[in-house]
Amino acid sequence: MHIKMDLVQNQSLRLAMTKELKQAIGLLQYSTIDLVSYLREITLENPFVELEESHPTIFYHNQRKQQRASKEDGRWIENMPKKGMGLKDHLRNQLVEFRFTENERRAIHILIDAVDSNGYMSEDLSRLSEKFQISIDLLEKQLSVLQSLDPIGVGARSLQECLLLQAKEIEEKPKGSEFVLKEHFHLFATKAWKDLSKKTGLSLNALQQIFDFVQTLNPRPGLQFDEETPNYIIPDLMIEERNGDWIVYYNEDLLPQIKINRDYEPIVQTEKDVKSYVQTKLHQGRWLLKSLEQRKETLVKVMQEIIRFQKDFFYLKNNVLKPLTLKDIADSLNIHESTVSRAVNDKFVQTPFGLYELKYFFTNKVGEEDTSSANVKQVIQQLIDQENKQRPLSDQKIANLLKENYNMNVSRRTVAKYRDQLNIPSSNLRKRYN
């Protein structure tokens, strides 16, 4: 057997991932907050890069409201959400009204520390007794004290106990409310009301009144004392309509102003030992400016294409989204799909009708029709909002209405999936008896 060795030359095309290219990709995928943090880190290691901090326009919003604090008012930082008093501090502050022995005080503090953010007792009392070497009888006694504090329902060990604690404190309530919550909670919660009616002698109408009363109670009493600072959003882009056209603006207040300090540049000519270091840092600074400009251009172009694809949403203002994928935008701009993905991830646009994440405008196609999943969900929501609550629509009936009235060919299983995503209960749980 002879082994023959040959020297062969092959040509291949390969993308070399340079440090600069990695940086450019990183800048594109960074959210606003992450990008600002990254730029500040750069200034710590590169003496040629200087930042001039700006006061960006902040859009603080929770699920239902938006508050705007502009840089012109001079007090934008004061309008940022502040950390409020936490649930456990609120509970401890109420203890001054009680007289405790040393062991009782220790027990109540152990229990407060075991309360979770929802206000529930997250630990089993027997486990706490063993862990802290404290009498379980003492813990049970102090649990009653804890459950007497504000907010009502705190310290409950289950949803049933939480609701029952609140119901006991309310004098005006439907007859049988406490009894149903205490003795027949499972049947009540699953709306097996016909069986419950037979067991309790209460009419379906009476059970409906109890249900409506329970709906007014708070299943998570501790959430109102959430210690976490609410999210605030700085939009990367802003758009406005001008003479029938939509104009896309990059939020120039988004980032601090970046400058290249050239005071050290003469050192390149005089100090040979630091010449390489200075040249490297100057190159890094210039590349950073170029990458940021490229990031800006990419975001603006992607938003312009989104507007072009979603004309009905923006020009007709009918809140109807057409099917749109990352690939559609990528093909239109002749860029890679992953570039579009990085561009829309954690990026927001401020419009005259609200603040939107860029990913909101991308939605899948349903069936063979030119219909997006977002539109189907919107119609499902409308149908359920308008239904007769005493005869709620089944998933199959909704599927039939979608096909007959809206030309949306959607299966019953798809309707059920979208309904779950909308947090809408099934028809039997939506049914009312009065």
Short mmCIF file of C-alpha atoms in Angstrom, two decimals:
data_model
loop_
_atom_site.label_atom_id
_atom_site.label_comp_id
_atom_site.label_asym_id
_atom_site.label_seq_id
_atom_site.Cartn_x
_atom_site.Cartn_y
_atom_site.Cartn_z
CA MET A 1 0.00 0.00 0.00
CA HIS A 2 1.46 3.32 -1.08
CA ILE A 3 0.41 6.68 0.31
CA LYS A 4 0.68 9.49 -2.17
CA MET A 5 0.82 13.07 -0.93
CA ASP A 6 -0.17 15.94 -3.23
CA LEU A 7 -0.23 19.66 -2.66
CA VAL A 8 -3.61 20.95 -3.89
CA GLN A 9 -4.76 24.57 -3.98
CA ASN A 10 -8.48 25.25 -3.48
CA GLN A 11 -10.43 28.48 -3.66
CA SER A 12 -13.29 29.16 -1.26
CA LEU A 13 -15.37 32.17 -0.31
CA ARG A 14 -15.71 32.65 3.45
CA LEU A 15 -16.94 35.54 5.56
CA ALA A 16 -14.35 36.50 8.15
CA MET A 17 -16.05 37.74 11.32
CA THR A 18 -13.77 40.63 12.21
CA LYS A 19 -13.89 42.41 15.54
CA GLU A 20 -15.37 45.47 13.83
CA LEU A 21 -18.08 43.40 12.14
CA LYS A 22 -18.99 41.78 15.44
CA GLN A 23 -19.26 45.24 16.96
CA ALA A 24 -21.57 46.48 14.18
CA ILE A 25 -23.84 43.44 14.57
CA GLY A 26 -23.87 43.92 18.34
CA LEU A 27 -24.87 47.57 18.06
CA LEU A 28 -27.81 46.67 15.83
CA GLN A 29 -29.22 44.05 18.16
CA TYR A 30 -28.75 46.08 21.35
CA SER A 31 -31.82 47.62 22.91
CA THR A 32 -31.62 51.31 23.75
CA ILE A 33 -30.70 50.75 27.39
CA ASP A 34 -28.11 48.09 26.55
CA LEU A 35 -26.55 50.29 23.89
CA VAL A 36 -26.14 53.23 26.26
CA SER A 37 -24.48 50.91 28.80
CA TYR A 38 -22.16 49.56 26.11
CA LEU A 39 -21.11 53.04 25.01
CA ARG A 40 -20.29 53.98 28.58
CA GLU A 41 -18.12 50.88 28.88
CA ILE A 42 -16.26 51.92 25.72
CA THR A 43 -15.38 55.29 27.23
CA LEU A 44 -13.76 53.56 30.20
CA GLU A 45 -11.29 51.71 28.01
CA ASN A 46 -10.88 54.18 25.15
CA PRO A 47 -9.63 57.67 26.11
CA PHE A 48 -10.43 59.01 22.63
CA VAL A 49 -14.19 58.35 22.91
CA GLU A 50 -16.15 60.91 24.89
CA LEU A 51 -19.87 61.01 25.63
CA GLU A 52 -22.01 64.08 26.06
CA GLU A 53 -25.08 62.88 27.92
CA SER A 54 -28.49 63.88 26.56
CA HIS A 55 -31.92 63.86 28.19
CA PRO A 56 -34.02 61.52 26.05
CA THR A 57 -37.77 61.60 25.74
CA ILE A 58 -39.07 58.88 28.02
CA PHE A 59 -42.29 56.99 27.49
CA TYR A 60 -43.26 55.25 30.70
CA HIS A 61 -46.10 52.88 30.20
CA ASN A 62 -47.77 49.98 31.86
CA GLN A 63 -50.54 47.84 30.40
CA ARG A 64 -53.10 50.62 30.17
CA LYS A 65 -51.50 54.03 30.22
CA GLN A 66 -48.65 56.09 28.86
CA GLN A 67 -47.04 59.09 30.46
CA ARG A 68 -44.65 61.33 28.58
CA ALA A 69 -41.86 63.40 30.12
CA SER A 70 -40.03 65.61 27.64
CA LYS A 71 -36.53 67.02 27.89
CA GLU A 72 -37.89 70.56 27.66
CA ASP A 73 -39.49 70.49 31.08
CA GLY A 74 -36.04 70.30 32.68
CA ARG A 75 -37.18 67.72 35.20
CA TRP A 76 -37.35 64.57 33.09
CA ILE A 77 -35.58 62.46 35.69
CA GLU A 78 -38.26 63.33 38.23
CA ASN A 79 -40.89 61.87 35.96
CA MET A 80 -39.28 58.47 35.91
CA PRO A 81 -41.11 55.81 37.93
CA LYS A 82 -40.06 55.67 41.55
CA LYS A 83 -39.72 52.57 43.68
CA GLY A 84 -42.59 52.37 46.10
CA MET A 85 -42.91 50.71 49.49
CA GLY A 86 -42.80 46.95 49.23
CA LEU A 87 -45.45 44.62 50.61
CA LYS A 88 -43.27 43.30 53.44
CA ASP A 89 -42.32 46.80 54.63
CA HIS A 90 -46.01 47.74 54.51
CA LEU A 91 -46.86 44.74 56.70
CA ARG A 92 -44.05 45.43 59.18
CA ASN A 93 -45.14 49.04 59.56
CA GLN A 94 -48.54 47.85 60.82
CA LEU A 95 -46.99 45.80 63.63
CA VAL A 96 -46.48 48.91 65.79
CA GLU A 97 -50.16 48.64 66.72
CA PHE A 98 -49.61 45.24 68.36
CA ARG A 99 -47.97 44.17 71.57
CA PHE A 100 -45.90 41.04 71.10
CA THR A 101 -43.76 38.87 73.28
CA GLU A 102 -40.28 38.24 71.93
CA ASN A 103 -41.29 34.84 70.51
CA GLU A 104 -44.48 36.23 68.95
CA ARG A 105 -42.54 39.03 67.28
CA ARG A 106 -40.02 36.54 65.92
CA ALA A 107 -42.85 34.34 64.60
CA ILE A 108 -44.68 37.17 62.81
CA HIS A 109 -41.47 38.35 61.14
CA ILE A 110 -40.74 34.81 59.96
CA LEU A 111 -44.21 34.67 58.42
CA ILE A 112 -43.87 38.07 56.75
CA ASP A 113 -40.57 37.02 55.20
CA ALA A 114 -42.35 33.94 53.80
CA VAL A 115 -45.03 35.98 52.01
CA ASP A 116 -44.56 36.10 48.21
CA SER A 117 -45.12 39.06 45.90
CA ASN A 118 -48.78 38.08 45.37
CA GLY A 119 -49.40 38.24 49.11
CA TYR A 120 -49.63 34.47 49.63
CA MET A 121 -47.91 32.39 52.32
CA SER A 122 -45.33 30.65 50.17
CA GLU A 123 -44.00 28.25 52.83
CA ASP A 124 -45.69 25.41 54.68
CA LEU A 125 -45.98 26.22 58.40
CA SER A 126 -44.60 22.84 59.46
CA ARG A 127 -41.55 23.46 57.32
CA LEU A 128 -41.04 26.90 58.84
CA SER A 129 -41.46 25.39 62.30
CA GLU A 130 -38.71 22.86 61.61
CA LYS A 131 -36.42 25.32 59.87
CA PHE A 132 -36.54 28.01 62.58
CA GLN A 133 -37.10 25.73 65.56
CA ILE A 134 -40.32 27.47 66.53
CA SER A 135 -43.65 26.10 67.70
CA ILE A 136 -46.14 25.48 64.91
CA ASP A 137 -48.95 26.51 67.28
CA LEU A 138 -47.26 29.88 67.67
CA LEU A 139 -46.92 30.23 63.90
CA GLU A 140 -50.60 29.42 63.37
CA LYS A 141 -51.58 31.98 66.00
CA GLN A 142 -49.44 34.69 64.37
CA LEU A 143 -50.72 33.72 60.93
CA SER A 144 -54.16 34.89 62.10
CA VAL A 145 -52.55 38.19 63.08
CA LEU A 146 -50.89 38.45 59.67
CA GLN A 147 -54.17 37.73 57.90
CA SER A 148 -55.81 40.59 59.83
CA LEU A 149 -53.44 43.13 58.29
CA ASP A 150 -53.87 45.25 55.20
CA PRO A 151 -54.28 44.33 52.35
CA ILE A 152 -57.16 42.00 53.09
CA GLY A 153 -56.36 38.50 51.93
CA VAL A 154 -52.62 38.71 52.67
CA GLY A 155 -51.11 35.59 54.21
CA ALA A 156 -53.57 33.25 52.51
CA ARG A 157 -52.29 29.76 51.69
CA SER A 158 -54.50 29.33 48.63
CA LEU A 159 -56.74 31.28 46.27
CA GLN A 160 -59.75 29.87 48.09
CA GLU A 161 -58.54 31.15 51.46
CA CYS A 162 -57.58 34.52 49.95
CA LEU A 163 -61.07 35.09 48.54
CA LEU A 164 -62.73 33.81 51.69
CA LEU A 165 -60.71 36.20 53.88
CA GLN A 166 -61.90 39.11 51.76
CA ALA A 167 -65.51 37.94 51.62
CA LYS A 168 -65.67 37.74 55.42
CA GLU A 169 -64.73 41.42 55.70
CA ILE A 170 -67.51 42.59 53.37
CA GLU A 171 -70.92 42.90 54.97
CA GLU A 172 -73.00 43.51 51.85
CA LYS A 173 -72.60 40.38 49.76
CA PRO A 174 -74.93 37.84 48.15
CA LYS A 175 -76.40 35.27 50.49
CA GLY A 176 -74.41 32.05 50.59
CA SER A 177 -71.15 33.59 49.31
CA GLU A 178 -68.95 32.42 52.19
CA PHE A 179 -70.59 28.99 52.29
CA VAL A 180 -70.02 28.40 48.57
CA LEU A 181 -66.39 29.61 48.73
CA LYS A 182 -65.64 27.49 51.80
CA GLU A 183 -67.48 24.24 51.04
CA HIS A 184 -67.86 24.06 47.26
CA PHE A 185 -65.03 26.14 45.82
CA HIS A 186 -64.01 23.67 43.08
CA LEU A 187 -67.52 23.30 41.68
CA PHE A 188 -67.97 27.06 41.84
CA ALA A 189 -64.63 27.88 40.15
CA THR A 190 -65.19 25.39 37.33
CA LYS A 191 -68.73 26.70 36.84
CA ALA A 192 -70.31 23.31 37.44
CA TRP A 193 -73.25 25.30 38.64
CA LYS A 194 -76.02 22.82 37.92
CA ASP A 195 -74.39 20.31 40.26
CA LEU A 196 -73.69 23.10 42.75
CA SER A 197 -77.30 24.23 42.60
CA LYS A 198 -78.49 20.73 43.48
CA LYS A 199 -76.04 20.47 46.40
CA THR A 200 -76.74 23.90 47.89
CA GLY A 201 -80.31 24.62 46.89
CA LEU A 202 -79.18 27.96 45.43
CA SER A 203 -80.62 28.97 42.07
CA LEU A 204 -78.43 29.55 39.04
CA ASN A 205 -79.32 33.23 39.26
CA ALA A 206 -78.11 33.33 42.89
CA LEU A 207 -74.86 31.60 41.92
CA GLN A 208 -74.38 34.17 39.15
CA GLN A 209 -74.71 36.96 41.73
CA ILE A 210 -72.11 35.27 43.94
CA PHE A 211 -69.83 34.93 40.91
CA ASP A 212 -70.19 38.62 40.10
CA PHE A 213 -69.37 39.46 43.72
CA VAL A 214 -66.26 37.26 43.72
CA GLN A 215 -65.11 38.98 40.54
CA THR A 216 -64.82 42.21 42.56
CA LEU A 217 -62.33 40.59 44.98
CA ASN A 218 -58.57 40.73 44.52
CA PRO A 219 -56.95 37.33 43.86
CA ARG A 220 -53.45 38.84 44.24
CA PRO A 221 -53.61 41.42 47.02
CA GLY A 222 -49.85 41.85 47.24
CA LEU A 223 -49.31 43.06 43.68
CA GLN A 224 -50.33 46.63 44.49
CA PHE A 225 -47.12 46.86 46.53
CA ASP A 226 -44.85 45.67 43.73
CA GLU A 227 -41.34 46.84 44.57
CA GLU A 228 -39.98 46.60 41.06
CA THR A 229 -39.64 49.82 39.11
CA PRO A 230 -42.09 49.79 36.18
CA ASN A 231 -40.62 49.65 32.71
CA TYR A 232 -40.01 52.84 30.81
CA ILE A 233 -39.34 52.94 27.12
CA ILE A 234 -37.30 55.27 24.97
CA PRO A 235 -38.56 54.93 21.38
CA ASP A 236 -35.84 54.39 18.81
CA LEU A 237 -37.98 55.84 16.03
CA MET A 238 -40.78 58.36 15.67
CA ILE A 239 -43.15 58.79 12.75
CA GLU A 240 -45.58 61.50 11.73
CA GLU A 241 -47.92 62.05 8.82
CA ARG A 242 -47.10 65.00 6.61
CA ASN A 243 -49.02 65.88 3.43
CA GLY A 244 -50.35 62.33 3.16
CA ASP A 245 -46.97 60.67 3.62
CA TRP A 246 -45.45 59.05 6.68
CA ILE A 247 -42.05 60.43 7.67
CA VAL A 248 -39.71 58.29 9.79
CA TYR A 249 -37.38 60.04 12.24
CA TYR A 250 -34.56 58.48 14.19
CA ASN A 251 -34.69 59.58 17.83
CA GLU A 252 -31.53 61.72 17.97
CA ASP A 253 -32.02 62.12 21.72
CA LEU A 254 -31.80 58.38 22.06
CA LEU A 255 -28.07 58.23 22.72
CA PRO A 256 -25.47 60.52 24.21
CA GLN A 257 -23.44 62.55 21.71
CA ILE A 258 -20.22 60.76 20.82
CA LYS A 259 -17.05 62.69 20.11
CA ILE A 260 -13.52 61.64 19.19
CA ASN A 261 -10.99 63.49 21.34
CA ARG A 262 -8.05 64.34 19.07
CA ASP A 263 -5.96 66.02 21.73
CA TYR A 264 -3.81 62.90 22.02
CA GLU A 265 -3.34 62.47 18.27
CA PRO A 266 0.03 64.34 18.13
CA ILE A 267 1.45 61.62 20.37
CA VAL A 268 1.37 59.32 17.36
CA GLN A 269 4.15 61.37 15.82
CA THR A 270 6.25 61.85 18.95
CA GLU A 271 5.99 58.73 21.08
CA LYS A 272 6.81 55.57 19.14
CA ASP A 273 6.05 53.28 22.08
CA VAL A 274 2.38 54.29 22.19
CA LYS A 275 1.89 54.79 18.46
CA SER A 276 0.21 51.40 17.93
CA TYR A 277 -2.06 51.82 20.95
CA VAL A 278 -3.19 55.29 19.88
CA GLN A 279 -3.83 54.21 16.31
CA THR A 280 -5.89 51.22 17.51
CA LYS A 281 -8.05 53.32 19.82
CA LEU A 282 -8.59 56.03 17.22
CA HIS A 283 -9.61 53.38 14.71
CA GLN A 284 -12.03 51.87 17.24
CA GLY A 285 -13.59 55.28 17.88
CA ARG A 286 -14.05 56.04 14.18
CA TRP A 287 -15.51 52.60 13.55
CA LEU A 288 -17.92 53.09 16.45
CA LEU A 289 -19.26 56.29 14.87
CA LYS A 290 -19.61 54.53 11.52
CA SER A 291 -21.41 51.54 13.10
CA LEU A 292 -23.85 53.80 14.94
CA GLU A 293 -24.66 55.65 11.73
CA GLN A 294 -25.21 52.33 9.97
CA ARG A 295 -27.49 51.20 12.81
CA LYS A 296 -29.52 54.37 12.42
CA GLU A 297 -29.88 53.94 8.66
CA THR A 298 -30.92 50.29 9.01
CA LEU A 299 -33.61 51.04 11.59
CA VAL A 300 -35.07 53.87 9.50
CA LYS A 301 -35.11 51.75 6.31
CA VAL A 302 -36.76 48.81 8.09
CA MET A 303 -39.46 51.09 9.51
CA GLN A 304 -40.06 52.65 6.09
CA GLU A 305 -40.59 49.17 4.63
CA ILE A 306 -42.92 48.22 7.47
CA ILE A 307 -45.06 51.26 6.64
CA ARG A 308 -45.02 50.33 2.95
CA PHE A 309 -46.15 46.77 3.65
CA GLN A 310 -48.71 47.77 6.27
CA LYS A 311 -50.33 50.61 4.31
CA ASP A 312 -53.84 49.92 5.56
CA PHE A 313 -52.75 50.13 9.19
CA PHE A 314 -51.02 53.49 8.77
CA TYR A 315 -52.88 55.23 5.96
CA LEU A 316 -56.41 53.93 6.53
CA LYS A 317 -55.91 53.76 10.31
CA ASN A 318 -58.11 50.66 10.43
CA ASN A 319 -55.88 48.70 12.79
CA VAL A 320 -55.69 45.87 10.25
CA LEU A 321 -52.33 44.16 9.80
CA LYS A 322 -51.46 42.14 6.73
CA PRO A 323 -49.29 39.03 6.94
CA LEU A 324 -45.67 40.18 7.15
CA THR A 325 -42.49 38.21 7.83
CA LEU A 326 -38.89 39.15 8.47
CA LYS A 327 -38.03 37.61 5.10
CA ASP A 328 -40.39 40.02 3.30
CA ILE A 329 -38.48 43.01 4.68
CA ALA A 330 -35.11 41.34 4.12
CA ASP A 331 -35.86 40.59 0.47
CA SER A 332 -37.14 44.11 -0.10
CA LEU A 333 -34.01 45.73 1.37
CA ASN A 334 -31.65 43.09 -0.02
CA ILE A 335 -30.25 42.32 3.42
CA HIS A 336 -30.09 39.14 5.50
CA GLU A 337 -33.14 38.05 7.46
CA SER A 338 -31.06 37.92 10.65
CA THR A 339 -30.26 41.62 10.17
CA VAL A 340 -33.97 42.45 10.16
CA SER A 341 -34.47 40.27 13.22
CA ARG A 342 -31.76 42.18 15.11
CA ALA A 343 -33.15 45.50 13.90
CA VAL A 344 -36.67 44.92 15.23
CA ASN A 345 -35.77 43.14 18.45
CA ASP A 346 -36.47 45.36 21.52
CA LYS A 347 -36.96 48.43 19.29
CA PHE A 348 -39.95 50.77 19.58
CA VAL A 349 -41.60 53.40 17.42
CA GLN A 350 -43.70 56.31 18.64
CA THR A 351 -46.70 56.94 16.41
CA PRO A 352 -49.52 59.50 16.68
CA PHE A 353 -51.76 56.65 17.84
CA GLY A 354 -49.51 54.92 20.33
CA LEU A 355 -46.17 53.37 21.16
CA TYR A 356 -45.47 50.09 19.36
CA GLU A 357 -42.73 47.50 19.39
CA LEU A 358 -41.50 46.94 15.86
CA LYS A 359 -42.19 43.22 16.17
CA TYR A 360 -45.89 44.08 16.57
CA PHE A 361 -46.17 44.72 12.83
CA PHE A 362 -45.03 41.20 11.90
CA THR A 363 -47.75 38.59 11.87
CA ASN A 364 -48.19 35.17 10.32
CA LYS A 365 -50.45 34.27 7.44
CA VAL A 366 -53.53 32.19 8.25
CA GLY A 367 -54.44 29.47 5.76
CA GLU A 368 -54.36 30.29 2.06
CA GLU A 369 -56.02 33.66 2.46
CA ASP A 370 -54.16 36.95 2.73
CA THR A 371 -55.19 37.22 6.35
CA SER A 372 -52.93 37.67 9.34
CA SER A 373 -53.27 35.92 12.68
CA ALA A 374 -53.52 39.36 14.33
CA ASN A 375 -56.63 40.17 12.29
CA VAL A 376 -58.22 36.82 13.12
CA LYS A 377 -57.61 37.40 16.83
CA GLN A 378 -59.10 40.87 16.53
CA VAL A 379 -62.30 39.52 14.96
CA ILE A 380 -62.52 36.71 17.53
CA GLN A 381 -62.29 39.32 20.29
CA GLN A 382 -65.04 41.40 18.64
CA LEU A 383 -67.33 38.40 18.20
CA ILE A 384 -66.96 37.40 21.85
CA ASP A 385 -67.42 40.99 23.06
CA GLN A 386 -70.71 41.20 21.15
CA GLU A 387 -72.05 37.71 21.91
CA ASN A 388 -75.12 36.94 23.99
CA LYS A 389 -73.54 36.09 27.35
CA GLN A 390 -76.45 33.78 28.20
CA ARG A 391 -75.71 31.83 25.02
CA PRO A 392 -71.97 32.33 24.39
CA LEU A 393 -70.42 31.28 21.10
CA SER A 394 -68.65 27.94 20.96
CA ASP A 395 -65.26 27.69 19.22
CA GLN A 396 -66.90 25.86 16.32
CA LYS A 397 -69.57 28.57 15.98
CA ILE A 398 -66.85 31.24 15.95
CA ALA A 399 -64.98 29.31 13.25
CA ASN A 400 -68.19 29.16 11.17
CA LEU A 401 -68.80 32.92 11.57
CA LEU A 402 -65.22 33.70 10.59
CA LYS A 403 -65.66 31.74 7.37
CA GLU A 404 -69.17 32.92 6.52
CA ASN A 405 -68.93 36.61 7.42
CA TYR A 406 -65.21 37.42 7.16
CA ASN A 407 -63.91 34.93 4.61
CA MET A 408 -61.41 33.64 7.18
CA ASN A 409 -60.97 29.89 6.83
CA VAL A 410 -59.89 28.95 10.37
CA SER A 411 -60.33 25.60 12.13
CA ARG A 412 -61.98 25.15 15.50
CA ARG A 413 -58.64 24.17 17.05
CA THR A 414 -57.05 27.39 15.75
CA VAL A 415 -59.90 29.42 17.23
CA ALA A 416 -59.33 27.71 20.59
CA LYS A 417 -55.60 28.43 20.40
CA TYR A 418 -56.11 32.11 19.57
CA ARG A 419 -58.78 32.41 22.27
CA ASP A 420 -56.33 31.04 24.84
CA GLN A 421 -53.68 33.51 23.65
CA LEU A 422 -56.22 36.30 24.19
CA ASN A 423 -56.86 35.00 27.73
CA ILE A 424 -60.53 34.43 26.94
CA PRO A 425 -62.16 31.51 28.79
CA SER A 426 -64.19 28.83 27.04
CA SER A 427 -67.90 29.30 26.29
CA ASN A 428 -69.11 27.38 29.35
CA LEU A 429 -67.03 29.65 31.62
CA ARG A 430 -68.31 32.78 29.84
CA LYS A 431 -71.96 31.81 30.25
CA ARG A 432 -74.11 34.01 32.47
CA TYR A 433 -77.38 32.99 34.11
CA ASN A 434 -79.04 36.39 34.44
#
